[in-house]
Structure formats: C-alpha cells, structure tokens
Amino acid sequence: MGKPVMISVSGVRGIVGQGLTPELMLKFSAAAGMFYGKGSVLVGRDSRVTGNMIKHAVFSGLMSVGCDPVDIGICSTPTVEHAVKFSDAVGGIIITASHNPAEWNALKLLNRDGIFLNEEEGRRVKDIIDKDLIEYVMWENIGVSSEKTCVTSAHIKSILSMDIIDVAKIKERKFKVALDCVNGAGSTVMPEILGELGCEIFPINMEPTGDFSHNPEPVPGNLTELCQVVRDNKADIGVAVDPDVDRCAIIDENGNPVGEEYTLVLSEKYVLEKRKGPVVANVSTTRAVDDVAREAGVEVFRTKVGEINVVKKMIAVNASVGGEGNGGLILPDVHLGRDAPMAAAVILSALAESDKTVSELKKEVPLYYMAKNRIEIANANADEILKKIIDMSDESKLDLTDGVKINEENYWIQVRKSNTEPIIRIMAEAATQEKAQSLCDRYIEIIKKFTG
Ligand code: MG
C-alpha cells in the first residue's frame, strides 16, 4: 500500500514501526508549533493502539517550541475541529489515519478556526521541516501541557441546537438505530448523540480499542454485519462511521446499504427544503447532487477532491450545504468540516419530519451506480498517462478540475492520480452497476496499454 511514510502539505502519514517514527512525529509537531506560534494547541486522537505513543511525541514537539498542548483524549475528528473553533487555541492536531487500516497513523493539522490547513499553510509547515527551521526554545520557555474534558458533549450540544434539526420530532419517533463504530472514536460520540435523540441503539464494535473489527472504510462491502443487525432487530436505520467519525454511511430499514454517496444527497435534499443556497461537492461525487440542486433551483460548485477544497469553496460562495460523496457531510452551521454525528442527526431529522422510511427517502432522489477502481502504475508517469487520455477524449466533454473527468449525457468517468501512492484512481458513474464497472474496465485496459 504505497510508501511506508509520506510527508505532504496535508500532513504526515505512514505505517507505525515501518517509517512512521516518534522522532518524525516530534519533528512534525515542532514544525506545526512554529507555524502556530505561542498558545495552546488542542490534541485529539482516534482509538488506534499507536495513538497514545504518538501523542507523547506530539506533546514533546509542541512543548519544545513553546506551545501548550491540551490533551482532549480519544474523540472524533469533527469534535476536535469544533473544540478548536470554540476555544482560544491557536490550532489543533488530530492523530488519526481516518479510514485506513490499524497499522497506519497520521497527523492532521487544524488552523485556529478548526479548519484543515490549506495547501499554502501546509507548505509552510513542510518548509519548516525541509529547511531545518525548527527553533527549540530555552528551558525556561518550554510549553505547559494540560487536559480538557467534555469536548464531545459540547460538540453534540452544538449539533442539536442547529435550526434544521428537529430534536423534539426525532425524539417522538423513538427510532431504532443499529450502530457500527468499528471500535474507533465513534464509540465516544455516536451513542451519546443518538441517546440524546431518544433512539434505541443496537450497537456493534463499540470499544474504542483500535482493534478494527472489519476493514474500517464505511463502504457496503464492509458493513454486512451491520446490515444483519438492522434486519435482526427490525431497526429503522443502520449507521456506520469510520474510525475518526467524519464519514457516515447509512443502511435502510430492510438492511440494504444506501451507499455512502447518498448520505450527502439525502442531507442536501433535506437542507435545501429548509434553506436555498449554493451546494459544493468535489468532482468525484455523484451526479445526484446536481439533480437535487436543480430541482431546488440552486447552483452546484465542484472542487478538487480533498475536504479543504470543498470547505474553501463553501466559504467563498456562502454555501448552504457541501461535502464529499464518501459519506462526508459539511454544513456551515457549526464548524466547517465533515461531521458524521451531524450527518446522522440530519438524516434522522429528515426521517422524522417526512414520516418516511430510509428506502422511501432514497426513492425520491435519482439513482446512480458508481464503480471505483485503482491501478498500480509503478514507475510510469501518471501525468503522461492523463495527458494521453485527454488527447484521446472529446474536448467539449472534459472537466479537468481534478485529473481527467469525461462527462457524457448518461454517465461519467474520472481518472486521477494519487498524490500519496503510485496509483491511478478510476471512477465511473452510470445508470447500472454493470455499466459503471465496464467503463472502469475499459479505462483500466487503456491505462495498461499506456504503461506497457
Ligand atoms: Mg475519516
């Protein structure tokens, strides 16, 4: 799975014990501290077994340059974002490798508004490391560490006070919710928010041990156990989150995965019924987003893949709703980041207000199928491959926002390179799963020919 350690403008990630070392984490955190300047920096982590070791390196790095790290413990990524935004901290560090398997870990940096660093800010941190600009402070100026609790409750309180979430109506329905937190940080926030919403919870994988009970990416193939729990308990809905709880996937009342793309689509439809305004999504997100926006009479803006790109555009166009098709809903109401507990609350509110089931809500939006593949390209030049695909395509159908996307009337296909691994990602969306997969297969063949 690629190189064991990667330092980029979006942080540092790797396999612990195989490149991702405490020395590197310390150095990266010291560089982050230099970038932040003096002040407190909130540090949260998901439940990975390596998180505690890395936390100590992060604390050393921050304190060594005069920052004051604040341990907020195991909590979700959106909880850290929320906590940073509503504190006087100068920044935040999240120790998480998101949906990646247990051997991975990573550091992600937040600015003082609780938003991921943008490319330019990330480059400044990377420069501090690359150019050896870390200045350790003298002994009498070393930072002071502390702890802070209750950040999760504060986050939940903010979500439940959002205008668009009808807490009373949700409570009335006494929803039966099957919940899979994959033994990640979701175990801290998800049962609490669902409890506050009066739900009866049927939980699985709720120990925050980092011992992921299945591949932690919340895509249908990994959620068979949760689907069974929905059926066994005749639940109204199944909710799955990834280890750091920024992605949310739902299962309908029959135990069928709704598909992670539809977390955003169903939320978008509900939000636009409440308030009209632009929608922002990355270019890899389902076309159903455009259909729902057209119906509501609002514009859609597409961005490069990457949460920060969506967030930046949301700020620029004053968006009503935004997100990514991987189950990442972003609303401007509380903080600007993907938020799974918020997504769950929004979907429950949509169910409560409409008095419909999940499968009925899904029937109200256009249905597309997506295929996602990846191809290893070893030493081949990804840019040259993309250039060849551009050359062979009809120019009027091209969207070059991120990689190469070819928009046809009834389907689209996108080919883009990974910035962190020697692979090319191929995605297609069409009216049937077979059609989407055959589009991917066709481009896999083409790329194989190009790479010899
Ligand atoms: Mg994640």
Coordinates of C-alpha atoms and ligand atoms in Angstrom, one line a residue:
M1 CA 0.0 0.0 0.0
G2 CA 2.4 2.7 -1.2
K3 CA 5.5 4.0 0.6
P4 CA 5.6 3.5 4.4
V5 CA 5.7 7.2 5.2
M6 CA 4.5 10.3 3.4
I7 CA 5.0 13.9 4.4
S8 CA 2.9 16.2 2.3
V9 CA 1.1 19.5 2.6
S10 CA -1.8 17.7 4.1
G11 CA 0.2 16.2 7.0
V12 CA 2.3 13.1 7.6
R13 CA 1.0 9.6 7.4
G14 CA 2.5 6.1 7.4
I15 CA 2.8 2.7 9.0
V16 CA 3.9 2.8 12.6
G17 CA 7.2 0.8 13.1
Q18 CA 7.8 1.0 9.4
G19 CA 8.8 4.6 8.7
L20 CA 6.3 6.4 11.0
T21 CA 8.5 7.0 14.0
P22 CA 8.2 9.1 17.2
E23 CA 11.2 11.2 16.0
L24 CA 9.3 12.1 12.9
M25 CA 6.1 12.9 14.7
L26 CA 8.0 15.0 17.2
K27 CA 9.7 17.0 14.4
F28 CA 6.5 17.5 12.5
S29 CA 4.7 18.7 15.7
A30 CA 7.5 21.1 16.5
A31 CA 7.2 22.5 13.0
A32 CA 3.4 22.8 13.4
G33 CA 4.1 24.6 16.7
M34 CA 6.4 27.0 15.0
F35 CA 3.7 27.7 12.4
Y36 CA 1.1 28.2 15.0
G37 CA 3.1 30.4 17.3
K38 CA 2.7 30.6 21.1
G39 CA -0.5 29.5 22.6
S40 CA -2.5 26.4 23.3
V41 CA -2.9 23.6 20.7
L42 CA -5.6 21.0 21.2
V43 CA -4.6 17.4 20.5
G44 CA -7.2 14.7 19.9
R45 CA -6.8 11.2 18.6
D46 CA -8.8 8.3 17.3
S47 CA -8.7 4.9 19.1
R48 CA -5.7 3.4 17.3
V49 CA -3.3 1.4 19.5
T50 CA -0.4 3.7 18.4
G51 CA -2.3 6.9 19.2
N52 CA -1.1 7.2 22.8
M53 CA 2.6 6.7 21.8
I54 CA 2.3 9.3 19.1
K55 CA 0.5 11.7 21.5
H56 CA 3.6 11.8 23.7
A57 CA 5.8 12.6 20.7
V58 CA 3.4 15.3 19.6
F59 CA 3.3 16.8 23.1
S60 CA 7.1 16.9 23.2
G61 CA 7.3 18.5 19.8
L62 CA 4.8 21.2 20.7
M63 CA 6.3 22.0 24.1
S64 CA 9.8 22.1 22.8
V65 CA 9.0 25.1 20.7
G66 CA 7.0 26.8 23.4
C67 CA 3.4 25.7 22.6
D68 CA 1.0 24.5 25.3
P69 CA -0.6 21.2 24.2
V70 CA -4.0 20.3 25.6
D71 CA -5.0 16.6 25.6
I72 CA -8.6 16.2 24.7
G73 CA -8.3 12.5 24.5
I74 CA -9.9 10.0 22.2
C75 CA -12.5 11.9 20.2
S76 CA -13.9 12.3 16.7
T77 CA -12.2 14.5 14.1
P78 CA -15.2 16.8 13.9
T79 CA -15.1 17.1 17.7
V80 CA -11.5 18.3 17.6
E81 CA -12.5 20.8 14.8
H82 CA -15.4 22.0 16.9
A83 CA -13.3 22.3 20.1
V84 CA -10.6 24.3 18.4
K85 CA -13.0 26.7 16.8
F86 CA -14.8 27.4 20.1
S87 CA -11.7 27.9 22.2
D88 CA -8.8 30.3 22.2
A89 CA -6.4 27.7 20.9
V90 CA -4.0 28.7 18.1
G91 CA -4.5 25.4 16.3
G92 CA -5.2 21.7 16.6
I93 CA -3.5 18.4 15.8
I94 CA -5.5 15.2 15.1
I95 CA -3.8 11.9 15.4
T96 CA -5.7 9.6 13.0
A97 CA -5.3 7.7 9.8
S98 CA -9.0 8.1 9.1
H99 CA -10.4 5.1 7.3
N100 CA -7.0 3.4 6.8
P101 CA -6.3 0.0 8.5
A102 CA -5.0 -0.3 12.1
E103 CA -1.2 -0.3 11.2
W104 CA -1.5 3.3 9.8
N105 CA -1.5 6.5 11.7
A106 CA -1.1 10.2 10.7
L107 CA -1.1 13.7 11.9
K108 CA -3.6 16.3 10.5
L109 CA -3.3 20.0 11.3
L110 CA -6.1 22.4 12.0
N111 CA -5.8 26.2 12.0
R112 CA -7.3 28.3 14.8
D113 CA -10.7 28.2 13.2
G114 CA -10.7 24.4 13.4
I115 CA -10.4 24.1 9.7
F116 CA -7.7 21.9 8.0
L117 CA -4.7 23.8 6.8
N118 CA -4.9 24.7 3.2
E119 CA -2.2 23.9 0.7
E120 CA -0.3 27.1 1.2
E121 CA -0.4 26.7 5.0
G122 CA 0.6 23.1 4.8
R123 CA 3.5 24.0 2.6
R124 CA 4.8 26.5 5.2
V125 CA 4.8 23.7 7.8
K126 CA 6.6 21.3 5.4
D127 CA 9.1 24.1 4.6
I128 CA 10.0 24.4 8.3
I129 CA 10.9 20.7 8.3
D130 CA 12.6 20.6 4.9
K131 CA 14.7 23.7 5.5
D132 CA 15.5 22.7 9.1
L133 CA 14.0 25.9 10.5
I134 CA 12.8 24.5 13.9
E135 CA 14.0 26.6 16.8
Y136 CA 13.8 24.9 20.1
V137 CA 13.1 27.3 23.0
M138 CA 15.3 27.6 26.1
W139 CA 14.5 25.6 29.1
E140 CA 12.6 28.3 30.9
N141 CA 10.2 28.8 27.9
I142 CA 9.1 25.2 27.4
G143 CA 5.4 24.9 27.0
V144 CA 3.0 23.6 29.6
S145 CA 0.6 20.6 29.0
S146 CA -2.9 20.1 30.3
E147 CA -6.0 18.1 29.8
K148 CA -9.5 19.2 28.8
T149 CA -12.6 17.0 29.1
C150 CA -16.2 17.3 27.9
V151 CA -15.3 18.4 24.4
T152 CA -17.6 15.7 22.9
S153 CA -20.6 16.9 24.9
A154 CA -20.0 20.5 23.7
H155 CA -19.9 19.3 20.1
I156 CA -23.1 17.3 20.5
K157 CA -24.8 20.3 22.1
S158 CA -23.9 22.5 19.1
I159 CA -25.2 19.9 16.6
L160 CA -28.5 19.6 18.5
S161 CA -29.0 23.3 18.6
M162 CA -28.9 23.6 14.8
D163 CA -32.0 25.2 13.3
I164 CA -32.5 22.5 10.8
I165 CA -32.5 19.6 13.3
D166 CA -35.9 19.0 14.9
V167 CA -34.9 17.3 18.1
A168 CA -38.4 17.1 19.5
K169 CA -39.8 15.4 16.4
I170 CA -36.9 12.9 16.3
K171 CA -37.4 12.0 20.0
E172 CA -41.1 11.4 19.4
R173 CA -40.3 8.8 16.8
K174 CA -38.1 6.7 19.2
F175 CA -36.0 5.4 16.2
K176 CA -34.4 2.1 16.4
V177 CA -30.8 2.6 15.2
A178 CA -28.2 -0.1 14.5
L179 CA -24.8 1.4 15.0
D180 CA -21.3 0.2 14.0
C181 CA -18.4 2.3 15.3
V182 CA -15.7 -0.3 14.1
N183 CA -14.1 0.1 17.6
G184 CA -13.0 3.6 16.6
A185 CA -13.5 7.0 18.1
G186 CA -17.2 6.9 17.2
S187 CA -17.8 5.0 20.4
T188 CA -17.3 8.3 22.3
V189 CA -19.8 10.5 20.3
M190 CA -22.3 8.3 18.4
P191 CA -24.1 6.6 21.3
E192 CA -24.3 9.8 23.2
I193 CA -25.8 11.9 20.4
L194 CA -28.3 9.1 19.4
G195 CA -29.2 8.7 23.1
E196 CA -29.9 12.5 23.3
L197 CA -32.2 12.0 20.3
G198 CA -34.2 9.4 22.1
C199 CA -33.1 6.5 19.9
E200 CA -33.0 2.9 20.9
I201 CA -29.5 1.8 19.9
F202 CA -28.4 -1.7 18.7
P203 CA -24.6 -1.3 18.8
I204 CA -21.7 -3.3 17.5
N205 CA -18.0 -2.8 17.6
M206 CA -18.2 -0.1 20.3
E207 CA -15.0 -0.5 22.2
P208 CA -12.5 2.3 21.4
T209 CA -9.6 -0.1 21.3
G210 CA -8.4 0.5 17.7
D211 CA -8.8 -3.2 17.1
F212 CA -10.9 -2.6 13.9
S213 CA -13.3 -5.5 13.6
H214 CA -13.5 -5.1 9.8
N215 CA -11.9 -3.0 7.1
P216 CA -12.8 0.4 8.6
E217 CA -13.8 2.2 5.4
P218 CA -17.7 2.5 5.6
V219 CA -18.4 1.1 2.2
P220 CA -21.1 -1.5 1.6
G221 CA -18.7 -4.5 1.4
N222 CA -17.5 -3.8 4.9
L223 CA -20.9 -3.4 6.5
T224 CA -22.5 -6.8 6.2
E225 CA -22.6 -7.3 9.9
L226 CA -24.4 -4.0 10.5
C227 CA -26.9 -4.9 7.8
Q228 CA -27.7 -8.1 9.6
V229 CA -28.1 -6.2 12.9
V230 CA -30.7 -3.9 11.2
R231 CA -32.6 -7.0 9.9
D232 CA -32.4 -8.9 13.2
N233 CA -33.8 -6.0 15.2
K234 CA -36.1 -4.5 12.6
A235 CA -34.2 -1.2 13.1
D236 CA -35.4 1.9 11.3
I237 CA -31.8 2.7 10.1
G238 CA -28.2 1.5 10.3
V239 CA -25.4 4.0 10.9
A240 CA -21.8 3.2 10.2
V241 CA -18.9 5.6 10.8
D242 CA -15.1 5.4 10.0
P243 CA -12.5 5.4 12.9
D244 CA -12.3 9.2 13.2
V245 CA -16.0 9.7 12.6
D246 CA -16.0 12.2 9.7
R247 CA -17.7 9.8 7.3
C248 CA -21.1 8.4 7.8
A249 CA -22.8 5.6 5.8
I250 CA -26.4 4.5 6.3
I251 CA -28.3 1.3 5.9
D252 CA -32.0 1.3 5.1
E253 CA -34.8 -0.4 7.2
N254 CA -34.5 -3.6 5.1
G255 CA -30.8 -4.0 5.8
N256 CA -29.6 -2.7 2.4
P257 CA -26.7 -0.2 2.2
V258 CA -27.9 3.1 0.9
G259 CA -24.4 3.8 -0.5
E260 CA -22.1 6.4 1.1
E261 CA -22.8 8.8 -1.7
Y262 CA -26.4 9.2 -0.6
T263 CA -25.5 10.4 2.9
L264 CA -24.8 13.7 1.2
V265 CA -27.6 13.6 -1.4
L266 CA -30.3 12.9 1.2
S267 CA -28.9 15.5 3.5
E268 CA -28.7 18.0 0.7
K269 CA -32.3 17.5 -0.3
Y270 CA -33.4 18.0 3.3
V271 CA -31.3 21.1 3.9
L272 CA -32.4 22.7 0.6
E273 CA -36.0 22.3 1.6
K274 CA -35.2 24.4 4.6
R275 CA -32.9 27.0 3.1
K276 CA -31.9 27.7 -0.5
G277 CA -28.3 28.3 -1.3
P278 CA -25.4 27.0 -3.3
V279 CA -24.1 23.4 -3.0
V280 CA -20.5 22.5 -3.1
A281 CA -19.1 19.0 -3.7
N282 CA -15.9 17.5 -5.1
V283 CA -15.8 16.4 -8.7
S284 CA -15.9 12.7 -7.7
T285 CA -19.3 13.0 -6.0
T286 CA -22.4 11.5 -7.5
R287 CA -24.4 13.4 -10.2
A288 CA -27.5 13.0 -8.0
V289 CA -26.1 16.1 -6.1
D290 CA -26.7 18.2 -9.3
D291 CA -30.2 16.7 -9.9
V292 CA -31.3 17.6 -6.4
A293 CA -29.8 21.1 -6.6
R294 CA -31.5 21.7 -10.0
E295 CA -34.8 20.6 -8.5
A296 CA -34.3 23.2 -5.7
G297 CA -33.2 25.9 -8.2
V298 CA -29.7 26.3 -6.7
E299 CA -26.2 26.2 -8.2
V300 CA -23.6 23.4 -7.6
F301 CA -19.9 24.2 -7.4
R302 CA -17.5 21.3 -8.0
T303 CA -14.0 21.3 -6.5
K304 CA -10.9 19.2 -6.4
V305 CA -11.0 16.1 -4.2
G306 CA -10.0 16.9 -0.6
E307 CA -12.1 18.3 2.3
I308 CA -10.2 21.6 2.5
N309 CA -11.0 22.4 -1.2
V310 CA -14.7 21.9 -0.5
V311 CA -14.6 24.0 2.6
K312 CA -12.8 26.8 0.9
K313 CA -15.4 26.9 -1.9
M314 CA -18.2 26.7 0.7
I315 CA -16.9 29.9 2.4
A316 CA -16.4 31.6 -1.0
V317 CA -19.9 31.0 -2.2
N318 CA -21.6 31.1 1.2
A319 CA -22.9 27.5 0.6
S320 CA -26.0 26.0 2.2
V321 CA -24.6 22.6 2.2
G322 CA -21.5 20.8 0.9
G323 CA -19.5 17.6 1.2
E324 CA -17.9 14.6 -0.4
G325 CA -19.5 11.5 -1.7
N326 CA -17.6 9.3 0.6
G327 CA -20.1 9.9 3.4
G328 CA -18.7 13.3 4.3
L329 CA -21.4 15.9 5.0
I330 CA -20.3 19.5 5.7
L331 CA -22.7 22.2 6.9
P332 CA -21.8 25.7 7.7
D333 CA -23.9 25.9 10.8
V334 CA -21.5 24.7 13.5
H335 CA -18.0 24.2 12.0
L336 CA -16.6 23.7 8.6
G337 CA -15.6 20.0 8.4
R338 CA -17.0 16.6 7.6
D339 CA -19.1 15.5 10.5
A340 CA -20.7 12.0 10.9
P341 CA -22.7 12.7 14.1
M342 CA -24.1 15.7 12.4
A343 CA -24.9 13.7 9.3
A344 CA -26.7 11.1 11.4
A345 CA -28.8 13.8 13.2
V346 CA -29.7 15.4 9.8
I347 CA -30.8 12.1 8.3
L348 CA -32.9 11.3 11.4
S349 CA -34.5 14.7 11.2
A350 CA -35.3 14.1 7.6
L351 CA -36.9 10.8 8.5
A352 CA -38.9 12.3 11.4
E353 CA -40.2 15.3 9.5
S354 CA -41.2 13.3 6.4
D355 CA -42.6 10.4 8.3
K356 CA -40.9 8.2 5.6
T357 CA -38.6 5.3 5.8
V358 CA -34.9 5.4 4.6
S359 CA -35.7 3.4 1.4
E360 CA -38.6 5.8 0.7
L361 CA -36.4 8.8 1.0
K362 CA -33.9 7.2 -1.3
K363 CA -36.6 6.6 -3.9
E364 CA -37.2 10.3 -4.1
V365 CA -33.7 11.1 -5.5
P366 CA -32.2 9.9 -8.7
L367 CA -30.4 6.6 -8.5
Y368 CA -26.9 6.2 -10.0
Y369 CA -24.3 3.5 -9.5
M370 CA -20.7 4.0 -9.0
A371 CA -17.6 1.9 -9.6
K372 CA -14.3 2.7 -8.0
N373 CA -11.0 1.1 -9.0
R374 CA -7.3 1.7 -8.7
I375 CA -4.4 0.6 -10.8
E376 CA -0.8 0.4 -9.8
I377 CA 1.4 2.2 -12.2
A378 CA 4.8 1.5 -10.5
N379 CA 7.3 3.8 -12.2
A380 CA 5.2 5.1 -15.0
N381 CA 4.5 8.8 -15.1
A382 CA 0.9 9.5 -14.1
D383 CA 0.8 12.9 -15.7
E384 CA 1.8 11.5 -19.1
I385 CA -0.9 8.9 -18.8
L386 CA -3.5 11.6 -18.0
K387 CA -2.2 13.7 -20.9
K388 CA -2.8 10.7 -23.3
I389 CA -6.3 10.3 -22.0
I390 CA -7.0 14.0 -22.6
D391 CA -5.7 13.7 -26.1
M392 CA -8.0 10.8 -27.0
S393 CA -11.1 12.5 -25.5
D394 CA -13.7 14.9 -26.9
E395 CA -12.6 18.2 -25.5
S396 CA -16.2 19.5 -25.0
K397 CA -16.9 16.8 -22.5
L398 CA -13.7 17.2 -20.4
D399 CA -13.6 18.5 -16.9
L400 CA -10.0 19.0 -15.7
T401 CA -10.8 20.2 -12.2
D402 CA -9.0 17.1 -10.7
G403 CA -7.4 14.6 -13.1
V404 CA -9.5 13.9 -16.1
K405 CA -13.3 13.7 -15.9
I406 CA -15.3 12.9 -19.0
N407 CA -18.9 13.9 -18.7
E408 CA -21.3 12.1 -21.0
E409 CA -25.1 12.5 -21.1
N410 CA -25.8 9.3 -19.1
Y411 CA -22.6 8.6 -17.4
W412 CA -19.2 10.0 -16.4
I413 CA -15.8 8.6 -15.9
Q414 CA -12.9 10.1 -14.0
V415 CA -9.2 9.2 -14.0
R416 CA -6.9 10.9 -11.5
K417 CA -3.6 10.3 -9.9
S418 CA -3.0 9.8 -6.2
N419 CA -0.7 12.3 -4.6
T420 CA 0.4 9.9 -2.0
E421 CA 0.7 6.5 -3.7
P422 CA 2.0 5.3 -7.2
I423 CA -1.5 4.5 -8.3
I424 CA -4.2 5.9 -10.6
R425 CA -7.8 6.0 -9.4
I426 CA -10.6 5.3 -11.8
M427 CA -14.2 6.1 -11.0
A428 CA -17.3 5.9 -13.1
E429 CA -21.0 6.6 -12.5
A430 CA -23.8 5.2 -14.6
A431 CA -27.4 4.0 -14.6
T432 CA -26.4 0.5 -13.6
Q433 CA -23.5 -1.1 -11.7
E434 CA -22.5 -3.2 -14.7
K435 CA -22.3 -0.2 -16.9
A436 CA -20.2 1.7 -14.3
Q437 CA -17.8 -1.2 -13.9
S438 CA -17.5 -1.8 -17.6
L439 CA -16.5 1.9 -18.0
C440 CA -13.8 1.4 -15.4
D441 CA -12.6 -1.8 -17.0
R442 CA -12.3 -0.1 -20.4
Y443 CA -10.1 2.6 -18.9
I444 CA -8.1 0.1 -16.9
E445 CA -7.3 -1.6 -20.2
I446 CA -6.4 1.8 -21.9
I447 CA -4.0 2.7 -19.0
K448 CA -2.4 -0.7 -19.0
K449 CA -1.7 -0.2 -22.7
F450 CA -0.1 3.2 -22.0
T451 CA 2.1 1.8 -19.2
G452 CA 3.2 -1.1 -21.5
Ligands
MG1 MG -12.2 9.7 8.4

